[in-house]
mmCIF file of C-alpha atoms in Angstrom:
data_model
loop_
_atom_site.group_PDB
_atom_site.id
_atom_site.type_symbol
_atom_site.label_atom_id
_atom_site.label_comp_id
_atom_site.label_asym_id
_atom_site.label_seq_id
_atom_site.Cartn_x
_atom_site.Cartn_y
_atom_site.Cartn_z
ATOM 1 C CA ARG H 571 -38.980 -45.013 -59.719
ATOM 2 C CA ARG H 572 -38.254 -44.267 -63.325
ATOM 3 C CA HIS H 573 -39.445 -41.091 -64.994
ATOM 4 C CA THR H 574 -40.139 -40.500 -68.680
ATOM 5 C CA ARG H 575 -39.598 -37.166 -70.257
ATOM 6 C CA SER H 576 -42.660 -35.500 -71.768
ATOM 7 C CA LEU H 577 -42.422 -33.522 -74.987
ATOM 8 C CA VAL H 578 -43.604 -29.934 -74.673
ATOM 9 C CA PRO H 579 -44.714 -28.057 -77.793
ATOM 10 C CA SER H 580 -42.338 -25.236 -78.611
ATOM 11 C CA ARG H 581 -45.042 -22.624 -78.180
ATOM 12 C CA GLY H 582 -45.335 -23.629 -74.492
ATOM 13 C CA LEU H 583 -41.642 -23.409 -73.665
ATOM 14 C CA GLY H 584 -41.906 -19.771 -72.642
ATOM 15 C CA ASP H 585 -44.538 -20.552 -70.000
ATOM 16 C CA VAL H 586 -42.577 -23.568 -68.762
ATOM 17 C CA TYR H 587 -39.417 -21.508 -68.544
ATOM 18 C CA LYS H 588 -41.164 -18.724 -66.636
ATOM 19 C CA ARG H 589 -42.661 -21.201 -64.182
ATOM 20 C CA GLN H 590 -39.312 -22.898 -63.615
ATOM 21 C CA ARG H 591 -37.598 -19.547 -63.180
ATOM 22 C CA LEU H 592 -40.161 -18.448 -60.601
ATOM 23 C CA GLN H 593 -39.725 -21.743 -58.750
ATOM 24 C CA LEU H 594 -35.957 -21.309 -58.820
ATOM 25 C CA GLU H 595 -36.175 -17.714 -57.598
ATOM 26 C CA ARG H 596 -38.435 -18.821 -54.760
ATOM 27 C CA SER H 597 -35.981 -21.584 -53.850
ATOM 28 C CA LEU H 598 -33.091 -19.128 -53.849
ATOM 29 C CA ARG H 599 -35.079 -16.701 -51.730
ATOM 30 C CA LEU H 600 -36.181 -19.290 -49.169
ATOM 31 C CA ARG H 601 -33.157 -21.570 -48.913
ATOM 32 C CA GLY H 602 -30.277 -19.264 -49.661
ATOM 33 C CA GLY H 603 -29.513 -20.905 -52.987
ATOM 34 C CA ILE H 604 -29.419 -24.482 -51.655
ATOM 35 C CA SER H 605 -31.592 -27.068 -53.362
ATOM 36 C CA TRP H 606 -32.356 -29.846 -50.882
ATOM 37 C CA LYS H 607 -33.667 -33.271 -51.803
ATOM 38 C CA PRO H 608 -34.807 -36.080 -49.466
ATOM 39 C CA ALA H 609 -32.759 -39.245 -49.005
ATOM 40 C CA PRO H 610 -33.939 -42.467 -47.275
ATOM 41 C CA ASP H 611 -35.066 -42.035 -43.671
ATOM 42 C CA ALA H 612 -32.885 -43.358 -40.865
ATOM 43 C CA PRO H 613 -34.026 -46.699 -39.390
ATOM 44 C CA SER H 614 -35.288 -44.832 -36.300
ATOM 45 C CA THR H 615 -36.193 -41.359 -35.173
ATOM 46 C CA LEU H 616 -33.153 -40.119 -33.241
ATOM 47 C CA TYR H 617 -32.224 -37.066 -31.199
ATOM 48 C CA ASP H 618 -29.032 -36.290 -29.277
ATOM 49 C CA ALA H 619 -27.310 -39.020 -31.267
ATOM 50 C CA GLY H 620 -23.565 -38.962 -31.812
ATOM 51 C CA GLY H 621 -21.976 -38.888 -35.230
ATOM 52 C CA ALA H 622 -18.715 -39.456 -37.075
ATOM 53 C CA GLN H 623 -17.595 -40.007 -40.658
ATOM 54 C CA ILE H 624 -15.193 -42.575 -42.090
ATOM 55 C CA GLY H 625 -14.758 -42.170 -45.826
ATOM 56 C CA HIS H 626 -18.142 -42.216 -47.512
ATOM 57 C CA LEU H 627 -19.830 -43.787 -44.456
ATOM 58 C CA LEU H 628 -21.651 -41.712 -41.841
ATOM 59 C CA TYR H 629 -22.096 -43.352 -38.423
ATOM 60 C CA VAL H 630 -25.077 -42.262 -36.299
ATOM 61 C CA VAL H 631 -24.446 -43.339 -32.708
ATOM 62 C CA CYS H 632 -27.389 -44.227 -30.437
ATOM 63 C CA GLY H 633 -29.564 -41.281 -29.304
ATOM 64 C CA TYR H 634 -33.078 -40.752 -27.952
ATOM 65 C CA GLN H 635 -35.857 -42.416 -29.938
ATOM 66 C CA SER H 636 -38.268 -40.436 -27.775
ATOM 67 C CA ILE H 637 -37.845 -38.748 -24.414
ATOM 68 C CA ASP H 638 -38.758 -42.094 -22.814
ATOM 69 C CA ALA H 639 -36.696 -44.449 -24.989
ATOM 70 C CA ALA H 640 -33.102 -44.568 -26.192
ATOM 71 C CA SER H 641 -31.357 -46.530 -28.915
ATOM 72 C CA ASP H 642 -28.335 -48.757 -28.319
ATOM 73 C CA ASP H 643 -27.490 -49.161 -32.001
ATOM 74 C CA ILE H 644 -25.222 -47.419 -34.477
ATOM 75 C CA PHE H 645 -26.803 -46.900 -37.890
ATOM 76 C CA VAL H 646 -24.541 -46.560 -40.933
ATOM 77 C CA PHE H 647 -25.432 -44.393 -43.932
ATOM 78 C CA ASP H 648 -23.555 -44.751 -47.213
ATOM 79 C CA MET H 649 -23.335 -41.238 -48.649
ATOM 80 C CA ARG H 650 -22.047 -42.545 -51.975
ATOM 81 C CA LEU H 651 -25.011 -44.884 -52.490
ATOM 82 C CA GLU H 652 -27.433 -42.683 -50.494
ATOM 83 C CA ARG H 653 -28.831 -45.538 -48.451
ATOM 84 C CA TRP H 654 -28.616 -47.051 -44.964
ATOM 85 C CA VAL H 655 -26.372 -50.109 -45.097
ATOM 86 C CA ASP H 656 -25.665 -51.474 -41.603
ATOM 87 C CA THR H 657 -26.680 -51.614 -37.934
ATOM 88 C CA ILE H 658 -24.046 -52.086 -35.214
ATOM 89 C CA HIS H 659 -24.993 -53.164 -31.694
ATOM 90 C CA THR H 660 -23.128 -51.359 -28.925
ATOM 91 C CA PRO H 661 -21.680 -52.605 -25.608
ATOM 92 C CA ALA H 662 -23.913 -52.623 -22.542
ATOM 93 C CA TYR H 663 -22.303 -49.634 -20.819
ATOM 94 C CA LEU H 664 -21.854 -47.305 -23.765
ATOM 95 C CA ALA H 665 -23.784 -44.044 -23.344
ATOM 96 C CA HIS H 666 -27.148 -43.781 -25.101
ATOM 97 C CA SER H 667 -26.974 -40.018 -25.720
ATOM 98 C CA HIS H 668 -24.856 -36.934 -24.992
ATOM 99 C CA CYS H 669 -21.808 -39.047 -25.886
ATOM 100 C CA ALA H 670 -18.558 -37.553 -27.215
ATOM 101 C CA VAL H 671 -17.692 -39.221 -30.535
ATOM 102 C CA ALA H 672 -14.640 -38.944 -32.795
ATOM 103 C CA SER H 673 -12.981 -40.921 -35.569
ATOM 104 C CA ASP H 674 -9.652 -41.238 -37.350
ATOM 105 C CA GLY H 675 -11.489 -40.831 -40.642
ATOM 106 C CA GLU H 676 -10.166 -44.168 -41.871
ATOM 107 C CA ARG H 677 -11.062 -47.094 -39.608
ATOM 108 C CA PHE H 678 -11.719 -46.425 -35.921
ATOM 109 C CA LEU H 679 -14.566 -44.758 -34.015
ATOM 110 C CA TYR H 680 -14.057 -43.447 -30.477
ATOM 111 C CA MET H 681 -16.831 -42.800 -27.924
ATOM 112 C CA ALA H 682 -16.557 -41.456 -24.379
ATOM 113 C CA SER H 683 -18.843 -40.562 -21.441
ATOM 114 C CA GLY H 684 -22.428 -39.321 -21.932
ATOM 115 C CA GLN H 685 -25.857 -40.310 -20.612
ATOM 116 C CA ILE H 686 -27.198 -43.762 -19.810
ATOM 117 C CA GLY H 687 -30.913 -44.289 -20.477
ATOM 118 C CA ALA H 688 -33.745 -41.950 -21.392
ATOM 119 C CA GLN H 689 -35.173 -38.776 -19.814
ATOM 120 C CA CYS H 690 -32.350 -37.117 -17.801
ATOM 121 C CA GLY H 691 -30.552 -40.302 -16.804
ATOM 122 C CA PRO H 692 -27.150 -40.452 -15.101
ATOM 123 C CA ALA H 693 -23.844 -39.992 -16.893
ATOM 124 C CA THR H 694 -21.142 -42.600 -17.354
ATOM 125 C CA ARG H 695 -17.341 -42.424 -17.472
ATOM 126 C CA THR H 696 -16.937 -45.321 -19.911
ATOM 127 C CA ALA H 697 -14.993 -44.998 -23.155
ATOM 128 C CA TYR H 698 -14.742 -47.365 -26.127
ATOM 129 C CA SER H 699 -13.324 -47.680 -29.604
ATOM 130 C CA TYR H 700 -14.830 -49.601 -32.506
ATOM 131 C CA ASP H 701 -12.855 -51.171 -35.353
ATOM 132 C CA THR H 702 -15.064 -50.757 -38.421
ATOM 133 C CA VAL H 703 -12.947 -53.209 -40.438
ATOM 134 C CA GLU H 704 -12.900 -56.127 -37.991
ATOM 135 C CA ALA H 705 -16.191 -55.196 -36.258
ATOM 136 C CA ARG H 706 -14.509 -55.324 -32.834
ATOM 137 C CA TRP H 707 -14.963 -53.226 -29.709
ATOM 138 C CA HIS H 708 -12.124 -52.176 -27.385
ATOM 139 C CA GLN H 709 -12.623 -50.667 -23.949
ATOM 140 C CA LEU H 710 -10.572 -47.565 -23.208
ATOM 141 C CA PRO H 711 -9.678 -46.051 -19.815
ATOM 142 C CA PRO H 712 -12.690 -44.192 -18.388
ATOM 143 C CA VAL H 713 -12.644 -40.394 -18.424
ATOM 144 C CA PRO H 714 -11.746 -38.845 -15.023
ATOM 145 C CA HIS H 715 -15.300 -37.619 -14.281
ATOM 146 C CA GLU H 716 -18.793 -38.111 -15.694
ATOM 147 C CA ARG H 717 -19.730 -35.657 -18.404
ATOM 148 C CA TYR H 718 -22.698 -34.814 -20.617
ATOM 149 C CA ALA H 719 -22.352 -33.361 -24.147
ATOM 150 C CA SER H 720 -18.593 -32.853 -24.297
ATOM 151 C CA VAL H 721 -16.701 -32.585 -27.583
ATOM 152 C CA MET H 722 -13.896 -34.937 -28.600
ATOM 153 C CA GLU H 723 -11.426 -34.930 -31.483
ATOM 154 C CA LEU H 724 -8.559 -37.230 -32.430
ATOM 155 C CA TRP H 725 -5.609 -34.887 -32.881
ATOM 156 C CA ARG H 726 -1.933 -35.756 -33.231
ATOM 157 C CA GLY H 727 -2.392 -39.275 -31.930
ATOM 158 C CA ARG H 728 -4.438 -38.274 -28.893
ATOM 159 C CA LEU H 729 -8.125 -38.069 -28.096
ATOM 160 C CA HIS H 730 -8.913 -34.577 -26.793
ATOM 161 C CA PHE H 731 -12.057 -34.494 -24.620
ATOM 162 C CA ILE H 732 -13.239 -30.953 -23.845
ATOM 163 C CA GLY H 733 -15.929 -29.309 -21.733
ATOM 164 C CA GLY H 734 -19.432 -30.660 -21.226
ATOM 165 C CA ALA H 735 -21.702 -30.614 -18.196
ATOM 166 C CA GLU H 736 -20.876 -32.059 -14.788
ATOM 167 C CA SER H 737 -22.759 -34.935 -13.179
ATOM 168 C CA ASP H 738 -25.651 -32.602 -12.229
ATOM 169 C CA ARG H 739 -26.271 -32.249 -16.008
ATOM 170 C CA TRP H 740 -26.415 -28.455 -15.654
ATOM 171 C CA THR H 741 -23.063 -27.027 -14.516
ATOM 172 C CA PRO H 742 -20.781 -26.273 -17.492
ATOM 173 C CA THR H 743 -17.142 -27.307 -17.356
ATOM 174 C CA ALA H 744 -13.959 -26.071 -19.030
ATOM 175 C CA SER H 745 -11.979 -29.259 -18.405
ATOM 176 C CA HIS H 746 -9.757 -30.671 -21.137
ATOM 177 C CA TRP H 747 -8.282 -34.164 -20.998
ATOM 178 C CA SER H 748 -6.373 -36.227 -23.532
ATOM 179 C CA LEU H 749 -5.528 -39.895 -24.062
ATOM 180 C CA GLY H 750 -2.952 -41.443 -26.384
ATOM 181 C CA VAL H 751 -4.410 -44.016 -28.797
ATOM 182 C CA SER H 752 -3.070 -46.115 -31.650
ATOM 183 C CA ASP H 753 -5.105 -48.406 -33.933
ATOM 184 C CA GLY H 754 -8.111 -48.172 -31.638
ATOM 185 C CA VAL H 755 -6.216 -49.109 -28.471
ATOM 186 C CA ALA H 756 -5.109 -46.814 -25.642
ATOM 187 C CA THR H 757 -1.371 -46.333 -25.292
ATOM 188 C CA GLU H 758 -1.787 -44.991 -21.739
ATOM 189 C CA THR H 759 -3.642 -46.183 -18.665
ATOM 190 C CA GLU H 760 -5.358 -42.890 -17.869
ATOM 191 C CA TRP H 761 -6.343 -39.546 -19.343
ATOM 192 C CA ARG H 762 -4.108 -36.560 -18.627
ATOM 193 C CA GLU H 763 -5.063 -32.953 -17.936
ATOM 194 C CA GLU H 764 -4.588 -30.394 -20.677
ATOM 195 C CA THR H 765 -5.137 -26.632 -20.934
ATOM 196 C CA PRO H 766 -8.797 -25.879 -20.029
ATOM 197 C CA ILE H 767 -10.866 -24.030 -22.607
ATOM 198 C CA PRO H 768 -11.353 -20.353 -21.553
ATOM 199 C CA VAL H 769 -15.183 -20.484 -21.468
ATOM 200 C CA ALA H 770 -16.969 -23.480 -19.968
ATOM 201 C CA GLY H 771 -19.777 -25.000 -22.004
ATOM 202 C CA MET H 772 -21.580 -28.033 -23.385
ATOM 203 C CA HIS H 773 -23.357 -29.014 -26.619
ATOM 204 C CA ARG H 774 -20.596 -27.465 -28.715
ATOM 205 C CA ALA H 775 -19.267 -28.275 -32.157
ATOM 206 C CA SER H 776 -15.635 -29.050 -32.925
ATOM 207 C CA ALA H 777 -13.373 -29.644 -35.916
ATOM 208 C CA ILE H 778 -9.770 -30.140 -36.999
ATOM 209 C CA VAL H 779 -8.604 -27.849 -39.820
ATOM 210 C CA GLY H 780 -4.997 -27.344 -40.874
ATOM 211 C CA ASP H 781 -3.793 -29.453 -37.924
ATOM 212 C CA ARG H 782 -5.466 -27.068 -35.479
ATOM 213 C CA LEU H 783 -8.344 -27.799 -33.098
ATOM 214 C CA PHE H 784 -11.486 -25.634 -33.172
ATOM 215 C CA VAL H 785 -14.345 -25.543 -30.619
ATOM 216 C CA LEU H 786 -17.444 -23.557 -31.565
ATOM 217 C CA GLY H 787 -20.513 -22.141 -29.813
ATOM 218 C CA GLY H 788 -22.434 -24.163 -27.230
ATOM 219 C CA GLN H 789 -24.374 -23.298 -24.115
ATOM 220 C CA GLN H 790 -24.246 -23.079 -20.329
ATOM 221 C CA GLY H 791 -27.046 -24.760 -18.353
ATOM 222 C CA ASP H 792 -29.302 -27.615 -19.474
ATOM 223 C CA PHE H 793 -32.299 -29.738 -18.485
ATOM 224 C CA GLN H 794 -31.882 -31.565 -15.160
ATOM 225 C CA ALA H 795 -33.416 -34.589 -13.511
ATOM 226 C CA ILE H 796 -36.127 -33.727 -10.987
ATOM 227 C CA PRO H 797 -34.382 -33.881 -7.597
ATOM 228 C CA GLY H 798 -34.958 -37.222 -5.889
ATOM 229 C CA ASP H 799 -36.891 -38.746 -8.802
ATOM 230 C CA PRO H 800 -35.790 -42.408 -9.134
ATOM 231 C CA ASN H 801 -36.791 -42.359 -12.821
ATOM 232 C CA CYS H 802 -34.654 -39.276 -13.545
ATOM 233 C CA MET H 803 -37.577 -37.450 -15.159
ATOM 234 C CA CYS H 804 -36.473 -34.165 -16.722
ATOM 235 C CA THR H 805 -37.372 -30.697 -15.587
ATOM 236 C CA GLY H 806 -36.968 -27.994 -18.183
ATOM 237 C CA ALA H 807 -37.370 -25.195 -15.658
ATOM 238 C CA THR H 808 -33.684 -24.329 -15.882
ATOM 239 C CA GLN H 809 -32.051 -21.301 -17.443
ATOM 240 C CA GLU H 810 -29.639 -21.576 -20.340
ATOM 241 C CA THR H 811 -27.143 -19.164 -21.892
ATOM 242 C CA TYR H 812 -26.135 -19.563 -25.540
ATOM 243 C CA LEU H 813 -22.564 -18.970 -26.643
ATOM 244 C CA ASP H 814 -21.278 -17.264 -29.778
ATOM 245 C CA CYS H 815 -17.644 -17.515 -28.693
ATOM 246 C CA CYS H 816 -15.260 -19.827 -30.569
ATOM 247 C CA PHE H 817 -11.730 -20.984 -29.800
ATOM 248 C CA ARG H 818 -8.697 -22.434 -31.570
ATOM 249 C CA LEU H 819 -5.817 -24.484 -30.190
ATOM 250 C CA ASP H 820 -2.687 -24.432 -32.348
ATOM 251 C CA ASP H 821 -0.676 -26.840 -30.225
ATOM 252 C CA PRO H 822 -1.696 -29.084 -27.293
ATOM 253 C CA GLY H 823 0.624 -27.214 -24.923
ATOM 254 C CA ALA H 824 -0.315 -23.723 -26.126
ATOM 255 C CA ALA H 825 -2.937 -21.298 -24.869
ATOM 256 C CA TRP H 826 -6.366 -21.281 -26.483
ATOM 257 C CA ARG H 827 -6.986 -18.403 -28.914
ATOM 258 C CA ARG H 828 -10.387 -16.769 -29.240
ATOM 259 C CA ILE H 829 -11.410 -16.400 -32.876
ATOM 260 C CA ALA H 830 -14.290 -14.494 -34.495
ATOM 261 C CA ASP H 831 -17.670 -14.899 -32.798
ATOM 262 C CA MET H 832 -20.486 -16.727 -34.596
ATOM 263 C CA PRO H 833 -23.208 -14.552 -36.203
ATOM 264 C CA VAL H 834 -25.858 -16.667 -34.429
ATOM 265 C CA ALA H 835 -25.112 -17.992 -30.958
ATOM 266 C CA ALA H 836 -26.026 -21.674 -31.178
ATOM 267 C CA SER H 837 -25.809 -24.917 -29.223
ATOM 268 C CA HIS H 838 -26.966 -28.489 -29.880
ATOM 269 C CA CYS H 839 -24.757 -28.499 -32.955
ATOM 270 C CA ASP H 840 -22.489 -31.181 -31.468
ATOM 271 C CA PHE H 841 -22.246 -33.259 -34.666
ATOM 272 C CA ALA H 842 -23.466 -30.628 -37.099
ATOM 273 C CA ALA H 843 -20.081 -29.325 -38.267
ATOM 274 C CA VAL H 844 -18.500 -30.266 -41.603
ATOM 275 C CA VAL H 845 -15.132 -29.210 -43.005
ATOM 276 C CA SER H 846 -14.644 -28.254 -46.640
ATOM 277 C CA GLY H 847 -11.230 -26.879 -47.541
ATOM 278 C CA ASP H 848 -10.373 -24.129 -45.089
ATOM 279 C CA ARG H 849 -13.930 -23.544 -43.904
ATOM 280 C CA ILE H 850 -16.129 -25.053 -41.224
ATOM 281 C CA MET H 851 -19.876 -25.119 -41.766
ATOM 282 C CA LEU H 852 -22.209 -25.346 -38.786
ATOM 283 C CA LEU H 853 -25.793 -26.431 -39.473
ATOM 284 C CA GLY H 854 -28.837 -25.405 -37.426
ATOM 285 C CA GLY H 855 -28.921 -25.656 -33.647
ATOM 286 C CA GLN H 856 -30.761 -24.276 -30.655
ATOM 287 C CA VAL H 857 -30.535 -20.509 -30.202
ATOM 288 C CA TYR H 858 -32.827 -19.360 -27.378
ATOM 289 C CA LYS H 859 -34.564 -20.428 -24.187
ATOM 290 C CA ASP H 860 -37.006 -18.058 -22.547
ATOM 291 C CA PRO H 861 -35.806 -17.337 -18.981
ATOM 292 C CA GLU H 862 -39.348 -17.328 -17.546
ATOM 293 C CA ASP H 863 -41.531 -19.544 -19.746
ATOM 294 C CA PHE H 864 -38.579 -21.827 -20.732
ATOM 295 C CA TYR H 865 -39.766 -22.353 -24.303
ATOM 296 C CA LEU H 866 -37.036 -23.021 -26.879
ATOM 297 C CA ARG H 867 -36.236 -21.721 -30.352
ATOM 298 C CA LEU H 868 -34.318 -23.472 -33.118
ATOM 299 C CA SER H 869 -32.377 -22.257 -36.166
ATOM 300 C CA ASP H 870 -32.114 -23.359 -39.794
ATOM 301 C CA ALA H 871 -29.047 -21.211 -40.554
ATOM 302 C CA ILE H 872 -25.897 -22.659 -42.097
ATOM 303 C CA GLN H 873 -23.025 -20.656 -40.625
ATOM 304 C CA SER H 874 -19.700 -20.855 -42.439
ATOM 305 C CA TYR H 875 -16.335 -19.958 -40.891
ATOM 306 C CA SER H 876 -13.294 -19.186 -43.040
ATOM 307 C CA VAL H 877 -10.146 -20.241 -41.200
ATOM 308 C CA GLN H 878 -7.983 -18.145 -43.513
ATOM 309 C CA ASP H 879 -10.035 -14.959 -43.137
ATOM 310 C CA ASN H 880 -11.210 -15.529 -39.539
ATOM 311 C CA ARG H 881 -14.699 -14.595 -40.699
ATOM 312 C CA TRP H 882 -18.209 -16.037 -40.353
ATOM 313 C CA GLU H 883 -21.017 -15.814 -42.904
ATOM 314 C CA VAL H 884 -24.515 -17.285 -43.119
ATOM 315 C CA VAL H 885 -24.387 -19.146 -46.456
ATOM 316 C CA GLY H 886 -27.790 -20.835 -46.588
ATOM 317 C CA HIS H 887 -30.506 -22.633 -44.701
ATOM 318 C CA LEU H 888 -31.626 -26.159 -43.886
ATOM 319 C CA PRO H 889 -34.965 -27.483 -45.202
ATOM 320 C CA TYR H 890 -36.422 -26.610 -41.765
ATOM 321 C CA ARG H 891 -35.245 -25.527 -38.329
ATOM 322 C CA LEU H 892 -33.302 -28.363 -36.744
ATOM 323 C CA LYS H 893 -31.291 -29.042 -33.615
ATOM 324 C CA ILE H 894 -28.591 -31.664 -33.073
ATOM 325 C CA PRO H 895 -28.612 -33.427 -36.425
ATOM 326 C CA VAL H 896 -25.753 -35.651 -37.585
ATOM 327 C CA VAL H 897 -24.094 -34.316 -40.727
ATOM 328 C CA GLY H 898 -21.501 -35.496 -43.221
ATOM 329 C CA CYS H 899 -19.926 -34.495 -46.520
ATOM 330 C CA TRP H 900 -18.966 -36.632 -49.521
ATOM 331 C CA ASP H 901 -18.093 -35.766 -53.119
ATOM 332 C CA GLU H 902 -19.111 -32.119 -52.698
ATOM 333 C CA ARG H 903 -22.486 -33.126 -51.270
ATOM 334 C CA LEU H 904 -23.819 -32.325 -47.824
ATOM 335 C CA PHE H 905 -25.910 -34.848 -45.846
ATOM 336 C CA VAL H 906 -28.098 -34.101 -42.810
ATOM 337 C CA THR H 907 -29.964 -36.754 -40.839
ATOM 338 C CA THR H 908 -32.114 -37.128 -37.678
ATOM 339 C CA GLY H 909 -32.415 -34.503 -34.915
ATOM 340 C CA GLN H 910 -35.376 -32.521 -33.596
ATOM 341 C CA ARG H 911 -37.094 -30.268 -36.090
ATOM 342 C CA GLY H 912 -39.045 -27.078 -35.668
ATOM 343 C CA LYS H 913 -42.835 -27.014 -35.464
ATOM 344 C CA GLY H 914 -44.351 -26.349 -38.882
ATOM 345 C CA ASN H 915 -42.854 -23.138 -40.188
ATOM 346 C CA GLY H 916 -42.106 -21.955 -36.657
ATOM 347 C CA ASP H 917 -38.940 -22.158 -34.599
ATOM 348 C CA MET H 918 -40.203 -24.027 -31.526
ATOM 349 C CA PRO H 919 -39.135 -27.701 -31.204
ATOM 350 C CA ALA H 920 -41.535 -30.364 -32.438
ATOM 351 C CA GLU H 921 -41.084 -34.017 -33.360
ATOM 352 C CA ILE H 922 -37.899 -36.049 -33.362
ATOM 353 C CA THR H 923 -37.194 -37.003 -36.944
ATOM 354 C CA ALA H 924 -35.639 -39.817 -38.974
ATOM 355 C CA SER H 925 -35.483 -37.691 -42.119
ATOM 356 C CA THR H 926 -32.326 -37.474 -44.199
ATOM 357 C CA TRP H 927 -31.586 -34.682 -46.676
ATOM 358 C CA THR H 928 -28.828 -33.943 -49.151
ATOM 359 C CA ALA H 929 -27.679 -30.912 -51.144
ATOM 360 C CA SER H 930 -24.642 -29.635 -52.962
ATOM 361 C CA LEU H 931 -22.194 -27.873 -50.684
ATOM 362 C CA PRO H 932 -22.991 -24.162 -50.369
ATOM 363 C CA ALA H 933 -20.635 -21.941 -52.321
ATOM 364 C CA ALA H 934 -17.944 -20.259 -50.289
ATOM 365 C CA PRO H 935 -18.529 -16.524 -49.708
ATOM 366 C CA ALA H 936 -16.386 -14.132 -51.716
ATOM 367 C CA ARG H 937 -13.185 -13.184 -49.912
ATOM 368 C CA ASN H 938 -12.413 -9.654 -48.800
ATOM 369 C CA LEU H 939 -9.477 -8.334 -50.784
#
């Protein structure tokens, strides 16, 4: 839609300026200085989708469409053009949610384990790669055990698959496995054991910065299938603990190092981390579950970690409270799509969304000298 500029008499410029200034001050006060604007909605509402970025393209992998339905497509968003440009159909046994997803940033996507079906369906061990240039799938060796909501990064020629929940969907694990890959194909027949992460957990975020591997936040405990229910209907009457602890691995054979704790303990930020320079920004997430009434609370905080200073800061806020979005960054712009948003102005979960938003990257906090 094209807009024409209206001419304002000079005597009214003072009022216009005051109104704009008040609007700007309100924006700064409410959103921490971030001016968000809507982008085209995703082709479907999605929640617990996977995500990865290759160049200016953001890949949103499957996910719940509702608690009773799951997608088996990958939707592709062009951050340069700000529009959805492709739909990729996935293999029959790829997980529909809670899948670990990584990329080489140039051509190949990697996906491993996760949940089959809707509600609290069973987990799978399957692993795949996808060649985004030739539009070809390759099957990889299955992970050693079924997992929900693990993290995975491609680091020094190996996929590193860390943590998650065991096959009961509730028990957190500290396991860490790796698999050699090259050009989307496994160079080994099975995954090997690596140094476990010190604190078990699932629904974490991860990133590679300065050739080091970071794992952030997460939770212990999750929804489970009702025992004996053939339809795997979920029960939310389970306790959860939210983690503020974060870890760094400098070398695959080294010990994990604990780094500064997050200001806000958060989970369901699996694909909500973006890297800009030496900082990692973590967007939104789930921050609380009542131990008796089991109601949940979400966050809209953007938490920023400086690798150089080993320091966290809250640098802004999302347009609304949001858990498990897929996020990307291109040309100094931040993009956030899908997830489950908060109810109205409150922090309790509400509808699954297809909304996409963009904003300039938040400014880095001033360094301590």
